[in-house]
PDB file of C-alpha atoms in Angstrom:
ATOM      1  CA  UNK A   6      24.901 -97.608   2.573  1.00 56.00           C
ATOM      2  CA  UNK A   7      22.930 -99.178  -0.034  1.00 64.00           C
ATOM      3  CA  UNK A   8      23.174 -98.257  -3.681  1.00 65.00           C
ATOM      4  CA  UNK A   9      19.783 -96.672  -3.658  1.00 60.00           C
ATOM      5  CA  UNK A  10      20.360 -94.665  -0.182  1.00 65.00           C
ATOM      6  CA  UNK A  11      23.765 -93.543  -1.596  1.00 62.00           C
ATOM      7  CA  UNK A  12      22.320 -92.316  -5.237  1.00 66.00           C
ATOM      8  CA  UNK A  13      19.418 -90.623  -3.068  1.00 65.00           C
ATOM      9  CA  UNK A  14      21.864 -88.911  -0.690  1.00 69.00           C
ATOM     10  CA  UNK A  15      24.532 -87.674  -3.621  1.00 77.00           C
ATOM     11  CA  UNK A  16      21.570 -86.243  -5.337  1.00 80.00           C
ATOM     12  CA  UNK A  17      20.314 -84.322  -2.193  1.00 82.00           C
ATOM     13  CA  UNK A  18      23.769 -82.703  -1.569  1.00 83.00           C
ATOM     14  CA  UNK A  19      24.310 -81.925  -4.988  1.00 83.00           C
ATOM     15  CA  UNK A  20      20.885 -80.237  -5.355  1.00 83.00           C
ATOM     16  CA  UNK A  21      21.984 -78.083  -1.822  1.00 86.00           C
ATOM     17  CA  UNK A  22      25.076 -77.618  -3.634  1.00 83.00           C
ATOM     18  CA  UNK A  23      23.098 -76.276  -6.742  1.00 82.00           C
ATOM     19  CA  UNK A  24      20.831 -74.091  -4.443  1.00 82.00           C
ATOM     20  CA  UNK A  25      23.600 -72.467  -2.351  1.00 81.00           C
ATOM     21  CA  UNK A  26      25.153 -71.379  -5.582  1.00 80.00           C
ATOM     22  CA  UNK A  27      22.038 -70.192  -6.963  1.00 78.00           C
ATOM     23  CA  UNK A  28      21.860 -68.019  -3.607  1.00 79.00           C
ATOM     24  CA  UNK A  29      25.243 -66.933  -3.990  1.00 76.00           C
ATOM     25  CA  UNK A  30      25.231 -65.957  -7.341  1.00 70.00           C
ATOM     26  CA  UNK A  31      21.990 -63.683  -6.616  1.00 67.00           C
ATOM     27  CA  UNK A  32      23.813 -62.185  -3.596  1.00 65.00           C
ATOM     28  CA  UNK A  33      26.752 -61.664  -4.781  1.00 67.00           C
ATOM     29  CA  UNK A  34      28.677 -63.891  -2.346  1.00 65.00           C
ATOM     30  CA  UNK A  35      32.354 -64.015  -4.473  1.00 63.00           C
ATOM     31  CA  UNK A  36      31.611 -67.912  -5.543  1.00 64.00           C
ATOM     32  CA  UNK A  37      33.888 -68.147  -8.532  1.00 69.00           C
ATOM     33  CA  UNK A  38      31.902 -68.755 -11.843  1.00 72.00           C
ATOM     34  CA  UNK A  39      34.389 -72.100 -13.008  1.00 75.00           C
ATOM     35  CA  UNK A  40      32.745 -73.776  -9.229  1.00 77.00           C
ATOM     36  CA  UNK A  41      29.187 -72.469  -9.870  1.00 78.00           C
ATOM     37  CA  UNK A  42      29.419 -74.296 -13.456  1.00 81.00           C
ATOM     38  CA  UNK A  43      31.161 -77.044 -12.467  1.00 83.00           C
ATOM     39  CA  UNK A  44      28.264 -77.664  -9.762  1.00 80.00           C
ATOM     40  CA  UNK A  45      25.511 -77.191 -12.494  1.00 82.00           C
ATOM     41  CA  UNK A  46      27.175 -79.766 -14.944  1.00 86.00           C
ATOM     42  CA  UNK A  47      27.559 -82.273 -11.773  1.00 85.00           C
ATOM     43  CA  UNK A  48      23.788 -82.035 -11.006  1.00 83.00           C
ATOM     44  CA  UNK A  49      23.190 -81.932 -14.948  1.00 86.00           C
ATOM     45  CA  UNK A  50      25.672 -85.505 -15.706  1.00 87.00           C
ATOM     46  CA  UNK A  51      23.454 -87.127 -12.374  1.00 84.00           C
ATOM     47  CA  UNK A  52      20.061 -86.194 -14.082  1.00 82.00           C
ATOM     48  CA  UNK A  53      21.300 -87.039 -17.731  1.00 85.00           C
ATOM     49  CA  UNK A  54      22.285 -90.959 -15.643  1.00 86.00           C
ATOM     50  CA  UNK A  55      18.995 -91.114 -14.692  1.00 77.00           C
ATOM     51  CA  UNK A  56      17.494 -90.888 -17.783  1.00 63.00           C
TER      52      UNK A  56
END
């Protein structure tokens, strides 16, 4: 996979990642707080790379 397809790609699942916990936290699905913020600073470190 090129660079580009596989930056593209990681971004896309972490962003699902990010909205499933969003869901999960508003439903109250039992997803541990220490995996909801280690998903949020994931997606945060990708967009800070970006930059």
């Amino acid at each position: 996979m090129s660079n580009f397809r596989l930056k593209h790609h990681n971004r896309a699942f972490l962003q699902e990642k990010v909205d499933i916990a969003r869901q999960s936290v508003k439903e109250g699905n039992g997803v541990e707080h220490r995996d909801v913020k280690a998903i949020f600073a994931a997606r945060r470190e990708q967009v800070k790379a970006r930059k």
